[in-house]
Coordinates of C-alpha atoms in Angstrom, one line a residue:
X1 CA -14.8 91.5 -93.2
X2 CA -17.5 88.9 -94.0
X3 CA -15.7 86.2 -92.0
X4 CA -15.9 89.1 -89.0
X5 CA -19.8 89.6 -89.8
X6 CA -20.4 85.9 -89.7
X7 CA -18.7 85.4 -86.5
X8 CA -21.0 88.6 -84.9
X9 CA -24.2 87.0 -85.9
X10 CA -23.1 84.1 -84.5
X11 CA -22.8 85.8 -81.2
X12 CA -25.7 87.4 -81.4
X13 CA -27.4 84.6 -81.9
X14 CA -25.8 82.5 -78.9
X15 CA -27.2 85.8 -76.8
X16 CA -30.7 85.7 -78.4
X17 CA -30.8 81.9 -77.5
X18 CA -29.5 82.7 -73.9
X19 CA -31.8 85.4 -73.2
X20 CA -34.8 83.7 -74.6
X21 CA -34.0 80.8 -72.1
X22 CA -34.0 83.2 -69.3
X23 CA -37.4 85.2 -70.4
X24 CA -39.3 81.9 -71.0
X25 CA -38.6 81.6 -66.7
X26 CA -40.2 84.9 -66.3
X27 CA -43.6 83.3 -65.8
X28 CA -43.2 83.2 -61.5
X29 CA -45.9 81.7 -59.4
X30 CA -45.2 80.9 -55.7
X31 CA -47.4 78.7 -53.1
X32 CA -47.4 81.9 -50.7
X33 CA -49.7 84.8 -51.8
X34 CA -47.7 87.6 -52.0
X35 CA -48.6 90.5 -52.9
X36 CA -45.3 93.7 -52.9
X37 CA -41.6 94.3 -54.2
X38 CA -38.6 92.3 -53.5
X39 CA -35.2 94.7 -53.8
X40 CA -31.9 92.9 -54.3
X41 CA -28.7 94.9 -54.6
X42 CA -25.7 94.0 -56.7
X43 CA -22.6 95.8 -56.6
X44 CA -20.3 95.1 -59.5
X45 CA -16.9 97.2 -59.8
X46 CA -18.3 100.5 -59.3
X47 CA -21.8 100.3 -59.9
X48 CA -24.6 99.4 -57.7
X49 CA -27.2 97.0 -60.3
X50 CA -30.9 97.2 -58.7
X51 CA -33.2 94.1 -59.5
X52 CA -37.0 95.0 -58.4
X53 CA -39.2 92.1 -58.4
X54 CA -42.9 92.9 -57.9
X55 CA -45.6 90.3 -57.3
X56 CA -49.7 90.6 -56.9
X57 CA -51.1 87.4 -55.1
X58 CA -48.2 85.0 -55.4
X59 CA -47.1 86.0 -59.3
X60 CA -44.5 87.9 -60.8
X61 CA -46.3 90.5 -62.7
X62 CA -42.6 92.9 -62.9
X63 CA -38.9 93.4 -62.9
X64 CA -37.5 96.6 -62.8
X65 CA -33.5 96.4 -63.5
X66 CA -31.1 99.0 -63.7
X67 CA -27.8 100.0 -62.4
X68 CA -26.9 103.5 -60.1
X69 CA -23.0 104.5 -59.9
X70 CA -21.5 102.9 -56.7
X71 CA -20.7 106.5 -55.1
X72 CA -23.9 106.2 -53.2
X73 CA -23.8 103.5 -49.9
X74 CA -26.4 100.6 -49.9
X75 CA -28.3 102.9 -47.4
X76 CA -29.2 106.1 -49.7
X77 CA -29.8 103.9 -52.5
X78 CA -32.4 101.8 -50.4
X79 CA -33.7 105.4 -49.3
X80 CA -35.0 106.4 -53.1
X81 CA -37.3 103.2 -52.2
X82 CA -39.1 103.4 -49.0
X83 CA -42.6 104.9 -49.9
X84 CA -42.9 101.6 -52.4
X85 CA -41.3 99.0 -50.3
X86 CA -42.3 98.6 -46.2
X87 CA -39.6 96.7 -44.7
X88 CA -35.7 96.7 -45.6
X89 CA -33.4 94.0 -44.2
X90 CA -29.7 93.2 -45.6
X91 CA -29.1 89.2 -45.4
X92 CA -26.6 88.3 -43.2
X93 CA -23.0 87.3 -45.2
X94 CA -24.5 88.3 -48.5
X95 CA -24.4 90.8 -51.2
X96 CA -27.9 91.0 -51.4
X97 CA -30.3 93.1 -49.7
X98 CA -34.5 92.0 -49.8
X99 CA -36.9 94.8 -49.3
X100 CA -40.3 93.5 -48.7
X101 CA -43.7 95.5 -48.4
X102 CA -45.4 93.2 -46.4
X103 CA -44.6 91.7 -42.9
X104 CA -43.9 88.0 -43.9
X105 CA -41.2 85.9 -42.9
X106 CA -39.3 83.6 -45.7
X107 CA -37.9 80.2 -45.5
X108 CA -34.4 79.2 -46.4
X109 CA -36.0 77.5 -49.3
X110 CA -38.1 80.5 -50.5
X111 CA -35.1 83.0 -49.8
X112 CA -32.9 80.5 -52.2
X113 CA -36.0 80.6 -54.8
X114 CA -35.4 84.5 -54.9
X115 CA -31.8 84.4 -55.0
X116 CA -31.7 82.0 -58.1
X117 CA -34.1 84.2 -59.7
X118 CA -32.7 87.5 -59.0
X119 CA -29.5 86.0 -60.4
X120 CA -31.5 84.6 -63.5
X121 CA -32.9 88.4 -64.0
X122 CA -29.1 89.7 -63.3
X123 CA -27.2 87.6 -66.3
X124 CA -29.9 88.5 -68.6
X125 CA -29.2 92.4 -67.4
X126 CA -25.5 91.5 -67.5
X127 CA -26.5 90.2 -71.2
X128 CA -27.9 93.1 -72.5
X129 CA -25.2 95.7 -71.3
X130 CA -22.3 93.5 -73.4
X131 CA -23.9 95.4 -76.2
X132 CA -23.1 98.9 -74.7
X133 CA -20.1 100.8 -73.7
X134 CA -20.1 100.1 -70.4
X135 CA -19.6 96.1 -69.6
X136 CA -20.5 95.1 -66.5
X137 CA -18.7 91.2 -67.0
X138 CA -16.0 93.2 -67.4
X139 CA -15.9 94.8 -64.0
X140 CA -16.8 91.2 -62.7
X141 CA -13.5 89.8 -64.9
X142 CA -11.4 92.7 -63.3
X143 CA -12.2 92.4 -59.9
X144 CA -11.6 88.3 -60.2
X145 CA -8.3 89.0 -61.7
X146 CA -7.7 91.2 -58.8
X147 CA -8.9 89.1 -55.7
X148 CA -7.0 86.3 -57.5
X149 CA -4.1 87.3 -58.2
X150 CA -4.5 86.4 -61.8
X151 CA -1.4 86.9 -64.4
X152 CA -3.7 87.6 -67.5
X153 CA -7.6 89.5 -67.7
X154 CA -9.4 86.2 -67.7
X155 CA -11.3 86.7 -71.0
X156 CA -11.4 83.1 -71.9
X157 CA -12.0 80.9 -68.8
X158 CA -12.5 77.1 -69.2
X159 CA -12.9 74.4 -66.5
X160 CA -12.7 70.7 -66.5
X161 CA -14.3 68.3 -64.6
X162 CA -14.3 64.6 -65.0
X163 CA -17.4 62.0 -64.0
X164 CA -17.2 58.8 -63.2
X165 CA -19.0 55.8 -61.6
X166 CA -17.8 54.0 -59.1
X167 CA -14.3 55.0 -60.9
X168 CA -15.7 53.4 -64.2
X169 CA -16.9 54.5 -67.3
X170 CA -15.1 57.4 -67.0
X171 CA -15.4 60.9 -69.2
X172 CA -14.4 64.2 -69.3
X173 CA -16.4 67.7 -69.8
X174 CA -15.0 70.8 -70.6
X175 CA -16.8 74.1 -70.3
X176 CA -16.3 77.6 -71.7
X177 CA -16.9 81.5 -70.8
X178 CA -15.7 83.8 -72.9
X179 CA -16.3 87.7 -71.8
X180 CA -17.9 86.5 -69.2
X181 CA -20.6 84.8 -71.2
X182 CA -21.5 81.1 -71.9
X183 CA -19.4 79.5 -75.0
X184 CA -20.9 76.6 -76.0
X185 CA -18.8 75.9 -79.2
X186 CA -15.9 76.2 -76.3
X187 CA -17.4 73.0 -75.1
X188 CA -15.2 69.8 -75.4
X189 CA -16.2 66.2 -74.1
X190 CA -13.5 63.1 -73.7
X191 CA -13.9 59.6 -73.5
X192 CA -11.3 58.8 -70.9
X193 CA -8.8 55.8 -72.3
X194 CA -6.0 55.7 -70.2
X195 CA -8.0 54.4 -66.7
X196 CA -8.7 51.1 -67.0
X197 CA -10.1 49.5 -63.9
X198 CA -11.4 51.0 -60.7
X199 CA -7.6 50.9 -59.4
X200 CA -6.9 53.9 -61.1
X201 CA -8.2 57.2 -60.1
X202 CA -9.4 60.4 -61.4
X203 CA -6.0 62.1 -61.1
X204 CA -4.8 59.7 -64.1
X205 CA -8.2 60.6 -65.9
X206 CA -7.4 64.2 -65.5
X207 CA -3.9 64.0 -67.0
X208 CA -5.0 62.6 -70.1
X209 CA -7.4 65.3 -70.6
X210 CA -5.2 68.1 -69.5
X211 CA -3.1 66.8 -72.2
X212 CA -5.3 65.8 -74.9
X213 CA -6.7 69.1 -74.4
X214 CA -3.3 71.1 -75.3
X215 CA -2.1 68.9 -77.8
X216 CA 1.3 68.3 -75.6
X217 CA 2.7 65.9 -77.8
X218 CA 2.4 67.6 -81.1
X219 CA 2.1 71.5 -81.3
X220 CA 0.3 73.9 -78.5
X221 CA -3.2 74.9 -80.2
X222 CA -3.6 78.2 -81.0
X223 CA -6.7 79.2 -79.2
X224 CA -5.7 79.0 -75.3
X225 CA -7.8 79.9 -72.2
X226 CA -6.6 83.0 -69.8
X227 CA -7.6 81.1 -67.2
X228 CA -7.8 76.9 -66.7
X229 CA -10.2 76.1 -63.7
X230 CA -9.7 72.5 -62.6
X231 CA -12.6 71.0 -60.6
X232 CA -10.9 70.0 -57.1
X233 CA -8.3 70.7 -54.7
X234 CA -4.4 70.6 -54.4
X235 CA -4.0 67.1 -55.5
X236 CA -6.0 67.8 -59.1
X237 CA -3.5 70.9 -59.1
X238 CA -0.9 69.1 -57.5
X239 CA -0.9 66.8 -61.1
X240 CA 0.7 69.9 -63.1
X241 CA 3.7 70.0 -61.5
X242 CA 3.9 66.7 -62.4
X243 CA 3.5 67.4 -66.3
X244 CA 5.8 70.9 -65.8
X245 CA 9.1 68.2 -64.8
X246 CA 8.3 65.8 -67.6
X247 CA 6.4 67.6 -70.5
X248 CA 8.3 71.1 -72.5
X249 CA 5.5 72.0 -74.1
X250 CA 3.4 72.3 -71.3
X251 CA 6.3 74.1 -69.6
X252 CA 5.5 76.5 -72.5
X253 CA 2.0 76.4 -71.8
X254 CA 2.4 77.2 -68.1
X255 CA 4.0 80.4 -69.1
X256 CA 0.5 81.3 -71.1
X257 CA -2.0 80.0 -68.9
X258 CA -3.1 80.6 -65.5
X259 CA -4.2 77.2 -63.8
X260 CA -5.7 77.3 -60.8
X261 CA -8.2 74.4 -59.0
X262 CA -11.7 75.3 -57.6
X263 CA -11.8 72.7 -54.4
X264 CA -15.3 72.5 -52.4
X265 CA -14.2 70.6 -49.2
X266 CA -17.0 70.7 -46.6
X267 CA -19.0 72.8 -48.7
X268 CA -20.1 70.1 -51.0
X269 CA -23.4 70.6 -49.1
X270 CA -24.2 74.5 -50.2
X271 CA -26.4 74.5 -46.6
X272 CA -23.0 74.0 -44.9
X273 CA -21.7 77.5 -46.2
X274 CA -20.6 79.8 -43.9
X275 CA -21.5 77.9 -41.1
X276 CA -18.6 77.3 -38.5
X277 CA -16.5 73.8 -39.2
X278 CA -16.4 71.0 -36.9
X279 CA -12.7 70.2 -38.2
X280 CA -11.2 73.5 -37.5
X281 CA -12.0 77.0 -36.6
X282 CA -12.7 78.6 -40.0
X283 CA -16.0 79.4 -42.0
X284 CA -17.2 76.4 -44.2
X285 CA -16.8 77.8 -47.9
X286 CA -15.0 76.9 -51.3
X287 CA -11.7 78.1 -52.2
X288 CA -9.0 79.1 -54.9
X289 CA -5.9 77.1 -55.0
X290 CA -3.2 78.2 -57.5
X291 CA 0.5 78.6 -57.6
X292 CA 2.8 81.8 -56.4
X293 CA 6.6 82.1 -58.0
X294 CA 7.2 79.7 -56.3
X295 CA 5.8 77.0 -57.1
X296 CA 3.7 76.4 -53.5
X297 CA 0.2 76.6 -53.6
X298 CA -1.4 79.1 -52.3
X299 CA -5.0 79.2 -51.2
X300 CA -7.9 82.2 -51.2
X301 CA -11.8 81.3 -49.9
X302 CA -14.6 82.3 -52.3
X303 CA -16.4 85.8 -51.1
X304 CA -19.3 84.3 -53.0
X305 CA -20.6 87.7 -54.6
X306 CA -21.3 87.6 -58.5
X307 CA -17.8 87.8 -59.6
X308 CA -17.4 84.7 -57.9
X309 CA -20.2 83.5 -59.1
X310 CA -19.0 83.1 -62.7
X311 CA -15.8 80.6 -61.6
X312 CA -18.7 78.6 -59.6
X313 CA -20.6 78.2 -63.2
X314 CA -18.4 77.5 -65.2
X315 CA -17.5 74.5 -62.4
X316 CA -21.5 73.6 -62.4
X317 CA -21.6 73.6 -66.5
X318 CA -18.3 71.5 -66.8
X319 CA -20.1 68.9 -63.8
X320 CA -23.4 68.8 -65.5
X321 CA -21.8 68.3 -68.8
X322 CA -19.3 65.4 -68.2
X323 CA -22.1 63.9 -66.3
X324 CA -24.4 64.5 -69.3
X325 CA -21.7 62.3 -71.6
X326 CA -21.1 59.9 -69.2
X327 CA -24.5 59.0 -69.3
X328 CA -24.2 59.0 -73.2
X329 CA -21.7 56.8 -73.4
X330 CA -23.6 54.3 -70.6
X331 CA -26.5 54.4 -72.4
X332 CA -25.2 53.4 -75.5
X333 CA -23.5 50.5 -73.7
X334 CA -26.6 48.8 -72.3
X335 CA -28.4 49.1 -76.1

């Protein structure tokens, strides 16, 4: 029981720290002088979350948040607000909706200011209702399991990614969500050994951590992911089937784990999403690749709302931290 008490301050803790991250970006001042509400609507399973920005002369002086159940459409919920806010408009492709009580006109720019901070406000609301009965990641969890055909709830998601530069000094950085939340303790970092000139490539790289990862050569860990995101396309997920003819342990592990690979193709600029492609006749956008019965890959594009949004930051974290140790182990090369 006191091992059990230990291990829930802990996590209180990690939320504490998270949350006071998030409340220190409270303090909002924009270059244009506005002064009225900003609505954003987030549907998650079957509730509709609300985040209500208001602002007086450029600052953020309040944030409403709170959540409404999803039997309502978009439309009556936005009604309960039109004597505060003048103007309602649904962005196009999106899951959000802005209400605005003044006639101005935003920039791409501004409008990705407000979507990065609704979605700052949204994880901390997200935070706070993993203490109550009703868990919102867990609706987000659910419907990715859903959309992606997952085997397993994905509880415990981790992703690799590995850095490089110009295919030297190699390194690997894994990243952890757990309930939906940052893991940090989850967090792994490898110093790639088996590439050792710029002939080789990252594929090789990713191998070694796939494997050093799992222990293959000795005996599986005990603590295993639901999912395994790897950062890339069918060729990073193409390496598995690799290690499933050559390796019985991961063959094992295969039957545990749900691997899948988190490719960005075109969309490595975030402008070019969901604008048309010059190569073919589809949307620009990121995609799911992952194996049916089969053993083909299978491919599913991103919808982009805030279930997706966790797979795309746990891909982010595992980036900015193998790129973080990369530039570690440089650093301490040119001392």
């Amino acid at each position: 029981v006191k091992i059990q008490n230990f291990e829930w301050a802990a996590k209180l803790r990690d939320i504490y720290l998270h949350l006071a991250q998030l409340v220190e970006k409270q303090n909002v001042e924009l270059s244009k002088q506005i002064t009225g509400s900003i609505l954003s609507l987030k549907r998650i399973g079957e509730t509709v979350v609300f985040i209500l920005l208001q602002f007086f002369e450029g600052r953020l002086i309040d944030v409403i948040r709170d959540k409404v159940s999803d039997e309502q459409d978009f439309s009556t919920i936005l009604s309960g607000f039109e004597l505060e806010l003048w103007e309602l408009k649904k962005e196009e492709k999106s899951d959000t909706v802005f209400a605005r009580s003044e006639k101005l006109r935003f920039t791409k720019v501004e409008r990705a200011i407000f979507d990065e901070m609704i979605n700052k406000f949204l994880e901390s609301y997200l935070i706070v209702t993993s203490f109550e009965g009703e868990n919102l990641n867990n609706d987000l969890l659910k419907t990715l399991q859903e959309r992606y055909q997952l085997k397993k709830f994905p509880y415990r998601i981790e992703c690799i990614d590995i850095s490089h530069l110009s295919w030297s000094r190699m390194s690997g950085g894994l990243s952890c969500i757990k309930g939906g939340l940052i893991e940090k303790k989850g967090y792994r970092k490898y110093k790639i050994q088996s590439v050792i000139d710029e002939n080789n490539n990252d594929y090789l790289a990713l191998r070694e951590v796939i494997e050093r990862r799992f222990h293959l050569d000795e005996q599986l860990p005990e603590e295993l992911p639901d999912l395994f995101v790897l950062d890339g396309g069918k060729g990073q997920l193409g390496i598995l089937k690799a290690l499933y003819e050559e390796n019985q342990n991961f063959r094992l592990l295969f039957s545990k784990i749900q691997f899948v690979a988190l490719g960005k193709g075109e969309a490595r600029k975030k402008t070019k999403i969901w604008t048309e492609s010059k190569k073919s006749s589809e949307v620009i956008g990121e995609h799911l690749y992952f194996f049916d019965e089969h053993f083909q890959i299978q491919t599913i594009p991103l919808v982009y709302d805030q279930a997706d949004r966790i797979l795309i930051k746990i891909r982010d974290e595992a980036h900015r931290f193998s790129n973080a140790y990369r530039k570690q182990q440089m650093k301490g090369e040119w001392k």
